PDB file of C-alpha atoms in Angstrom:
ATOM      1  CA  MET A  17      30.702 -49.544 107.184  1.00 56.00           C
ATOM      2  CA  THR A  18      27.335 -50.384 105.717  1.00 70.00           C
ATOM      3  CA  THR A  19      24.719 -52.836 106.916  1.00 69.00           C
ATOM      4  CA  ALA A  20      23.247 -53.535 103.509  1.00 72.00           C
ATOM      5  CA  HIS A  21      24.752 -57.024 103.409  1.00 75.00           C
ATOM      6  CA  ARG A  22      23.366 -58.081 106.800  1.00 71.00           C
ATOM      7  CA  PRO A  23      20.162 -60.077 106.851  1.00 69.00           C
ATOM      8  CA  THR A  24      16.986 -58.568 108.268  1.00 65.00           C
ATOM      9  CA  PHE A  25      15.255 -60.912 110.718  1.00 61.00           C
ATOM     10  CA  HIS A  26      12.957 -58.287 112.245  1.00 56.00           C
ATOM     11  CA  ALA A  27      10.490 -55.898 110.730  1.00 56.00           C
ATOM     12  CA  ALA A  28      11.856 -52.380 110.147  1.00 56.00           C
ATOM     13  CA  ILE A  29       9.809 -50.456 112.717  1.00 57.00           C
ATOM     14  CA  GLY A  30      12.437 -47.765 113.418  1.00 59.00           C
ATOM     15  CA  GLY A  31      14.676 -46.955 116.358  1.00 60.00           C
ATOM     16  CA  LYS A  32      16.425 -49.761 118.182  1.00 59.00           C
ATOM     17  CA  GLU A  33      14.139 -52.351 116.554  1.00 55.00           C
ATOM     18  CA  GLN A  34      15.630 -51.606 113.140  1.00 54.00           C
ATOM     19  CA  GLY A  35      16.397 -54.935 111.510  1.00 52.00           C
ATOM     20  CA  GLY A  36      20.060 -55.759 111.142  1.00 54.00           C
ATOM     21  CA  GLY A  37      21.309 -52.867 113.263  1.00 53.00           C
ATOM     22  CA  ARG A  38      20.145 -54.008 116.694  1.00 58.00           C
ATOM     23  CA  TYR A  39      22.719 -54.658 119.408  1.00 59.00           C
ATOM     24  CA  ILE A  40      21.945 -57.474 121.838  1.00 63.00           C
ATOM     25  CA  ALA A  41      24.533 -56.397 124.449  1.00 66.00           C
ATOM     26  CA  GLY A  42      25.479 -52.863 125.492  1.00 67.00           C
ATOM     27  CA  VAL A  43      28.508 -51.260 123.916  1.00 67.00           C
ATOM     28  CA  SER A  44      31.085 -49.755 126.317  1.00 76.00           C
ATOM     29  CA  ARG A  45      33.708 -48.626 123.828  1.00 79.00           C
ATOM     30  CA  GLN A  46      35.239 -45.147 124.165  1.00 82.00           C
ATOM     31  CA  HIS A  47      37.319 -43.245 121.672  1.00 85.00           C
ATOM     32  CA  VAL A  48      40.778 -42.153 122.642  1.00 88.00           C
ATOM     33  CA  HIS A  49      39.899 -38.545 121.822  1.00 89.00           C
ATOM     34  CA  ASP A  50      37.138 -38.667 124.438  1.00 87.00           C
ATOM     35  CA  LEU A  51      39.567 -39.508 127.237  1.00 89.00           C
ATOM     36  CA  PRO A  52      40.553 -36.646 129.586  1.00 89.00           C
ATOM     37  CA  GLY A  53      43.832 -34.958 128.691  1.00 86.00           C
ATOM     38  CA  GLN A  54      45.922 -31.936 129.681  1.00 86.00           C
ATOM     39  CA  MET A  55      45.164 -32.411 133.370  1.00 88.00           C
ATOM     40  CA  SER A  56      47.816 -29.962 134.603  1.00 89.00           C
ATOM     41  CA  ILE A  57      48.341 -26.263 133.899  1.00 87.00           C
ATOM     42  CA  LYS A  58      51.596 -25.216 132.299  1.00 86.00           C
ATOM     43  CA  SER A  59      53.843 -23.476 134.832  1.00 86.00           C
ATOM     44  CA  ARG A  60      56.769 -21.105 134.380  1.00 86.00           C
ATOM     45  CA  ALA A  61      60.222 -22.645 134.398  1.00 86.00           C
ATOM     46  CA  PHE A  62      63.256 -21.122 136.091  1.00 84.00           C
ATOM     47  CA  GLY A  63      64.356 -17.996 134.227  1.00 84.00           C
ATOM     48  CA  GLN A  64      60.873 -17.158 132.915  1.00 86.00           C
ATOM     49  CA  GLY A  65      59.869 -14.887 135.820  1.00 82.00           C
ATOM     50  CA  SER A  66      58.425 -17.432 138.157  1.00 85.00           C
ATOM     51  CA  ALA A  67      56.889 -16.509 141.501  1.00 84.00           C
ATOM     52  CA  ASP A  68      60.012 -17.590 143.411  1.00 85.00           C
ATOM     53  CA  GLU A  69      62.233 -15.375 141.278  1.00 86.00           C
ATOM     54  CA  ILE A  70      60.239 -12.125 141.648  1.00 85.00           C
ATOM     55  CA  LYS A  71      59.564 -12.653 145.339  1.00 87.00           C
ATOM     56  CA  GLY A  72      61.082  -9.790 147.364  1.00 85.00           C
ATOM     57  CA  ARG A  73      62.144  -7.740 144.297  1.00 87.00           C
ATOM     58  CA  ASP A  74      61.256  -4.095 143.729  1.00 90.00           C
ATOM     59  CA  LEU A  75      60.434  -4.159 140.032  1.00 88.00           C
ATOM     60  CA  LYS A  76      59.694  -0.436 139.833  1.00 91.00           C
ATOM     61  CA  GLN A  77      63.057   0.495 141.304  1.00 91.00           C
ATOM     62  CA  GLU A  78      64.838  -1.888 138.944  1.00 91.00           C
ATOM     63  CA  LEU A  79      63.044  -0.314 135.981  1.00 92.00           C
ATOM     64  CA  LEU A  80      64.024   3.181 137.081  1.00 92.00           C
ATOM     65  CA  LEU A  81      67.658   2.132 137.475  1.00 92.00           C
ATOM     66  CA  ARG A  82      67.732   0.574 134.031  1.00 92.00           C
ATOM     67  CA  GLU A  83      66.179   3.683 132.493  1.00 91.00           C
ATOM     68  CA  THR A  84      68.789   5.860 134.219  1.00 91.00           C
ATOM     69  CA  GLU A  85      71.640   3.674 132.923  1.00 91.00           C
ATOM     70  CA  HIS A  86      70.227   3.788 129.402  1.00 91.00           C
ATOM     71  CA  LEU A  87      69.937   7.592 129.469  1.00 91.00           C
ATOM     72  CA  LYS A  88      73.526   7.873 130.720  1.00 90.00           C
ATOM     73  CA  SER A  89      74.740   5.580 127.944  1.00 91.00           C
ATOM     74  CA  ILE A  90      73.207   7.794 125.248  1.00 90.00           C
ATOM     75  CA  GLY A  91      74.414  10.993 126.892  1.00 87.00           C
ATOM     76  CA  LYS A  92      71.218  12.254 128.468  1.00 83.00           C
ATOM     77  CA  SER A  93      70.507  13.183 132.036  1.00 79.00           C
ATOM     78  CA  ALA A  94      68.000  11.294 134.078  1.00 72.00           C
ATOM     79  CA  PRO A  95      64.684  13.080 134.582  1.00 72.00           C
ATOM     80  CA  ALA A  96      64.233  14.718 137.946  1.00 71.00           C
ATOM     81  CA  ALA A  97      61.804  13.108 140.317  1.00 66.00           C
ATOM     82  CA  LYS A  98      58.464  14.839 140.372  1.00 67.00           C
ATOM     83  CA  ALA A  99      57.716  16.487 143.682  1.00 64.00           C
ATOM     84  CA  LYS A 100      54.386  15.792 145.243  1.00 68.00           C
ATOM     85  CA  PRO A 101      51.983  18.726 145.065  1.00 71.00           C
ATOM     86  CA  PRO A 102      51.233  20.441 148.386  1.00 75.00           C
ATOM     87  CA  PRO A 103      47.975  19.420 150.027  1.00 77.00           C
ATOM     88  CA  LEU A 104      44.966  21.555 149.306  1.00 77.00           C
ATOM     89  CA  PRO A 105      43.871  23.975 152.020  1.00 77.00           C
ATOM     90  CA  PRO A 106      40.720  23.096 153.911  1.00 76.00           C
ATOM     91  CA  PRO A 107      37.524  24.563 152.456  1.00 72.00           C
ATOM     92  CA  VAL A 108      36.488  27.878 153.911  1.00 67.00           C
ATOM     93  CA  ASP A 109      32.919  28.186 155.091  1.00 61.00           C
ATOM     94  CA  ASP A 110      31.623  31.572 153.910  1.00 56.00           C
ATOM     95  CA  ASP A 111      28.486  31.319 155.971  1.00 56.00           C
ATOM     96  CA  ASP A 112      30.455  31.608 159.208  1.00 52.00           C
ATOM     97  CA  ASP A 113      31.985  34.948 158.144  1.00 52.00           C
ATOM     98  CA  ASP A 114      28.635  36.436 157.183  1.00 52.00           C
ATOM     99  CA  GLU A 115      26.818  35.370 160.263  1.00 53.00           C
ATOM    100  CA  GLY A 116      29.323  36.848 162.739  1.00 53.00           C
ATOM    101  CA  PRO A 117      29.670  35.691 166.300  1.00 51.00           C
ATOM    102  CA  ALA A 118      26.948  33.384 167.478  1.00 51.00           C
ATOM    103  CA  LEU A 119      24.534  34.760 170.071  1.00 50.00           C
ATOM    104  CA  ILE A 120      24.139  32.952 173.369  1.00 52.00           C
ATOM    105  CA  MET A 121      20.453  32.665 174.217  1.00 49.00           C
ATOM    106  CA  ASP A 122      18.651  30.912 176.939  1.00 51.00           C
ATOM    107  CA  PRO A 123      15.944  28.665 175.444  1.00 50.00           C
ATOM    108  CA  ASP A 124      13.866  28.993 178.632  1.00 55.00           C
ATOM    109  CA  ASP A 125      13.841  32.819 178.544  1.00 54.00           C
ATOM    110  CA  ALA A 126      10.704  34.242 176.879  1.00 54.00           C
ATOM    111  CA  ASP A 127      12.435  37.513 175.872  1.00 60.00           C
ATOM    112  CA  ASP A 128      15.210  35.605 174.160  1.00 60.00           C
ATOM    113  CA  LYS A 129      12.618  33.514 172.289  1.00 64.00           C
ATOM    114  CA  ARG A 130      10.800  36.604 171.037  1.00 70.00           C
ATOM    115  CA  ALA A 131      14.061  38.243 170.004  1.00 66.00           C
ATOM    116  CA  ALA A 132      15.130  35.126 168.121  1.00 68.00           C
ATOM    117  CA  ASP A 133      11.767  34.881 166.321  1.00 73.00           C
ATOM    118  CA  LEU A 134      11.892  38.577 165.380  1.00 73.00           C
ATOM    119  CA  ALA A 135      15.446  38.265 164.042  1.00 71.00           C
ATOM    120  CA  ALA A 136      14.468  35.201 161.972  1.00 74.00           C
ATOM    121  CA  LYS A 137      11.427  37.020 160.523  1.00 70.00           C
ATOM    122  CA  ASN A 138      13.533  40.070 159.633  1.00 69.00           C
ATOM    123  CA  ALA A 139      16.131  37.907 157.944  1.00 66.00           C
ATOM    124  CA  MET A 140      13.454  36.051 155.941  1.00 68.00           C
ATOM    125  CA  GLY A 141      11.782  39.330 154.963  1.00 64.00           C
ATOM    126  CA  ALA A 142      15.058  40.861 153.816  1.00 60.00           C
ATOM    127  CA  SER A 143      15.927  37.784 151.747  1.00 63.00           C
ATOM    128  CA  ASP A 144      12.423  37.777 150.214  1.00 62.00           C
ATOM    129  CA  ASP A 145      12.711  41.458 149.296  1.00 64.00           C
ATOM    130  CA  GLU A 146      16.090  40.891 147.669  1.00 67.00           C
ATOM    131  CA  ASP A 147      14.752  37.901 145.737  1.00 68.00           C
ATOM    132  CA  ASP A 148      11.730  39.930 144.561  1.00 70.00           C
ATOM    133  CA  GLU A 149      13.958  42.779 143.404  1.00 75.00           C
ATOM    134  CA  ASP A 150      16.245  40.378 141.541  1.00 77.00           C
ATOM    135  CA  ASP A 151      13.256  38.706 139.899  1.00 79.00           C
ATOM    136  CA  GLU A 152      11.823  42.071 138.804  1.00 82.00           C
ATOM    137  CA  ASP A 153      15.170  43.141 137.334  1.00 83.00           C
ATOM    138  CA  ASP A 154      15.503  39.867 135.444  1.00 86.00           C
ATOM    139  CA  GLU A 155      11.952  40.136 134.120  1.00 87.00           C
ATOM    140  CA  GLU A 156      12.528  43.695 132.883  1.00 88.00           C
ATOM    141  CA  GLU A 157      15.746  42.618 131.182  1.00 88.00           C
ATOM    142  CA  LEU A 158      13.953  39.719 129.466  1.00 90.00           C
ATOM    143  CA  LEU A 159      11.147  42.019 128.291  1.00 90.00           C
ATOM    144  CA  ARG A 160      13.650  44.465 126.810  1.00 90.00           C
ATOM    145  CA  GLU A 161      15.481  41.658 125.050  1.00 91.00           C
ATOM    146  CA  LEU A 162      12.205  40.272 123.673  1.00 91.00           C
ATOM    147  CA  GLU A 163      11.200  43.692 122.365  1.00 92.00           C
ATOM    148  CA  ARG A 164      14.560  44.108 120.663  1.00 91.00           C
ATOM    149  CA  ILE A 165      14.266  40.687 118.980  1.00 93.00           C
ATOM    150  CA  LYS A 166      10.748  41.536 117.750  1.00 93.00           C
ATOM    151  CA  LYS A 167      11.977  44.804 116.211  1.00 92.00           C
ATOM    152  CA  GLU A 168      14.860  43.077 114.471  1.00 93.00           C
ATOM    153  CA  ARG A 169      12.561  40.413 113.032  1.00 93.00           C
ATOM    154  CA  ALA A 170      10.091  43.056 111.805  1.00 94.00           C
ATOM    155  CA  GLN A 171      12.902  45.004 110.103  1.00 93.00           C
ATOM    156  CA  GLU A 172      14.239  41.807 108.497  1.00 94.00           C
ATOM    157  CA  ALA A 173      10.756  40.917 107.192  1.00 94.00           C
ATOM    158  CA  GLN A 174      10.309  44.411 105.721  1.00 93.00           C
ATOM    159  CA  ARG A 175      13.718  44.236 104.053  1.00 93.00           C
ATOM    160  CA  LYS A 176      12.911  40.839 102.467  1.00 94.00           C
ATOM    161  CA  GLU A 177       9.539  42.098 101.209  1.00 94.00           C
ATOM    162  CA  ARG A 178      11.195  45.177  99.704  1.00 93.00           C
ATOM    163  CA  GLU A 179      13.828  43.038  97.953  1.00 94.00           C
ATOM    164  CA  ILE A 180      11.177  40.693  96.564  1.00 94.00           C
ATOM    165  CA  ALA A 181       9.126  43.638  95.261  1.00 93.00           C
ATOM    166  CA  GLU A 182      12.176  45.191  93.590  1.00 93.00           C
ATOM    167  CA  THR A 183      13.118  41.864  91.973  1.00 92.00           C
ATOM    168  CA  GLU A 184       9.590  41.325  90.639  1.00 92.00           C
ATOM    169  CA  ALA A 185       9.461  44.861  89.260  1.00 90.00           C
ATOM    170  CA  ALA A 186      12.835  44.422  87.503  1.00 88.00           C
ATOM    171  CA  GLU A 187      11.721  41.109  85.974  1.00 87.00           C
ATOM    172  CA  ARG A 188       8.445  42.613  84.811  1.00 84.00           C
ATOM    173  CA  ASP A 189      10.187  45.568  83.169  1.00 82.00           C
ATOM    174  CA  SER A 190      12.706  43.246  81.504  1.00 78.00           C
ATOM    175  CA  SER A 191       9.963  40.997  80.104  1.00 77.00           C
ATOM    176  CA  ILE A 192       8.073  44.026  78.752  1.00 74.00           C
ATOM    177  CA  LEU A 193      11.175  45.384  77.043  1.00 69.00           C
ATOM    178  CA  GLN A 194      12.141  42.052  75.527  1.00 69.00           C
ATOM    179  CA  ALA A 195       8.615  41.351  74.256  1.00 67.00           C
ATOM    180  CA  ASN A 196       8.321  44.619  72.319  1.00 63.00           C
ATOM    181  CA  PRO A 197      11.370  45.395  70.127  1.00 61.00           C
ATOM    182  CA  LEU A 198      10.239  49.005  69.731  1.00 63.00           C
ATOM    183  CA  LEU A 199      10.585  49.571  73.511  1.00 60.00           C
ATOM    184  CA  ASP A 200      13.843  47.676  73.933  1.00 60.00           C
ATOM    185  CA  PRO A 201      16.685  50.244  74.063  1.00 59.00           C
ATOM    186  CA  THR A 202      19.281  47.623  73.145  1.00 59.00           C
ATOM    187  CA  ALA A 203      17.490  46.696  69.900  1.00 56.00           C
ATOM    188  CA  GLY A 204      18.157  50.050  68.196  1.00 54.00           C
ATOM    189  CA  ALA A 205      21.874  50.075  68.845  1.00 51.00           C
ATOM    190  CA  GLY A 206      22.624  48.803  65.330  1.00 54.00           C
ATOM    191  CA  GLY A 207      20.230  51.225  63.647  1.00 52.00           C
ATOM    192  CA  THR A 208      17.394  48.722  63.091  1.00 59.00           C
ATOM    193  CA  PHE A 209      14.454  47.487  65.129  1.00 56.00           C
ATOM    194  CA  ALA A 210      14.009  44.208  63.246  1.00 59.00           C
ATOM    195  CA  VAL A 211      13.524  41.111  65.381  1.00 57.00           C
ATOM    196  CA  LYS A 212      16.658  38.964  65.381  1.00 68.00           C
ATOM    197  CA  ARG A 213      16.441  35.351  64.314  1.00 72.00           C
ATOM    198  CA  ARG A 214      16.886  32.631  66.833  1.00 74.00           C
ATOM    199  CA  TRP A 215      20.247  30.915  67.055  1.00 73.00           C
ATOM    200  CA  ASP A 216      18.706  27.537  66.203  1.00 70.00           C
ATOM    201  CA  ASP A 217      16.745  28.570  63.123  1.00 73.00           C
ATOM    202  CA  ASP A 218      19.261  27.213  60.572  1.00 75.00           C
ATOM    203  CA  VAL A 219      20.606  24.209  62.449  1.00 75.00           C
ATOM    204  CA  VAL A 220      20.405  20.778  60.880  1.00 76.00           C
ATOM    205  CA  PHE A 221      19.317  18.778  63.905  1.00 75.00           C
ATOM    206  CA  LYS A 222      16.311  20.424  65.431  1.00 72.00           C
ATOM    207  CA  ASN A 223      13.721  19.142  67.874  1.00 70.00           C
ATOM    208  CA  GLN A 224      15.797  16.045  68.554  1.00 72.00           C
ATOM    209  CA  ALA A 225      14.590  15.748  72.121  1.00 69.00           C
ATOM    210  CA  ARG A 226      11.013  15.179  71.070  1.00 70.00           C
ATOM    211  CA  GLU A 227       9.876  11.581  71.047  1.00 75.00           C
ATOM    212  CA  PRO A 228       8.240  10.240  67.891  1.00 73.00           C
ATOM    213  CA  LYS A 229       4.505   9.957  67.917  1.00 77.00           C
ATOM    214  CA  LYS A 230       3.412   6.527  69.088  1.00 78.00           C
ATOM    215  CA  GLU A 231       0.477   4.882  67.420  1.00 77.00           C
ATOM    216  CA  ALA A 232      -2.210   3.600  69.702  1.00 80.00           C
ATOM    217  CA  ARG A 233      -2.212  -0.154  70.051  1.00 79.00           C
ATOM    218  CA  ARG A 234      -5.330  -1.858  68.821  1.00 83.00           C
ATOM    219  CA  PHE A 235      -6.646  -5.396  68.627  1.00 84.00           C
ATOM    220  CA  ILE A 236      -8.448  -6.774  65.591  1.00 86.00           C
ATOM    221  CA  ASN A 237      -9.862 -10.259  65.944  1.00 89.00           C
ATOM    222  CA  ASP A 238      -9.086 -11.173  62.355  1.00 89.00           C
ATOM    223  CA  THR A 239      -5.927 -12.917  61.188  1.00 88.00           C
ATOM    224  CA  VAL A 240      -6.048 -11.327  57.746  1.00 87.00           C
ATOM    225  CA  ARG A 241      -6.816  -7.722  58.736  1.00 88.00           C
ATOM    226  CA  ASN A 242      -4.748  -7.282  61.912  1.00 89.00           C
ATOM    227  CA  ASP A 243      -1.684  -5.060  62.096  1.00 87.00           C
ATOM    228  CA  PHE A 244       0.817  -7.892  62.372  1.00 88.00           C
ATOM    229  CA  HIS A 245      -0.444  -9.481  59.147  1.00 90.00           C
ATOM    230  CA  ARG A 246      -0.347  -6.173  57.268  1.00 89.00           C
ATOM    231  CA  LYS A 247       3.221  -5.462  58.456  1.00 89.00           C
ATOM    232  CA  PHE A 248       4.310  -8.989  57.488  1.00 90.00           C
ATOM    233  CA  LEU A 249       2.863  -8.615  53.973  1.00 90.00           C
ATOM    234  CA  SER A 250       4.472  -5.203  53.468  1.00 89.00           C
ATOM    235  CA  LYS A 251       7.848  -6.554  54.567  1.00 89.00           C
ATOM    236  CA  TYR A 252       8.039  -9.966  52.851  1.00 89.00           C
ATOM    237  CA  VAL A 253       5.341  -9.986  50.157  1.00 84.00           C
ATOM    238  CA  LYS A 254       5.498  -7.165  47.632  1.00 69.00           C
TER     239      LYS A 254
END
């Protein structure tokens, strides 16, 4: 609906003061689509697996029974129930076997204190010596491996240099032989040392890949002597 036909009694200053479209009283209309709807959630009917129907039922057992009946109907035997694996044995503490029976010492006895300190120092010293020996063995093994890798790389570099030198020498000898027909042993096989003609000497289309020479563009500020005027005269006026 348009308001073009309504008279304008107020100046058009925008907003609610727009002439012809101003409402004197408040509007309290509401569209039917704005009203609240679907106030309740759809619930399961009887026979659709409602909460009352499945209450107290063992669904897993029912499924297993139905699977067994189906397998019997097609002539197969029901799968045997899987037995539970035996429980794992408790973890064995290896430290208890190595240490042996624990010593009973009196913490107030000075001799027992000195013996305990001496035993701890000996144990630490033995473990340090073993660690040092293991570290030395590992270091020697790493040095030997490094030396072997260096030798292999040096041999590989020498082999590549030798191959490159042989390839360059073969190419140089081949170029020398092909440049001079008198030194080329394959040229005298037919009884002559004349230089053979190229395969493209007698072809019709030769040097087709070369682009034609382009003339340099120039500008002559004269309508009668410029290149466009000369080309026009040679084409249309003869």
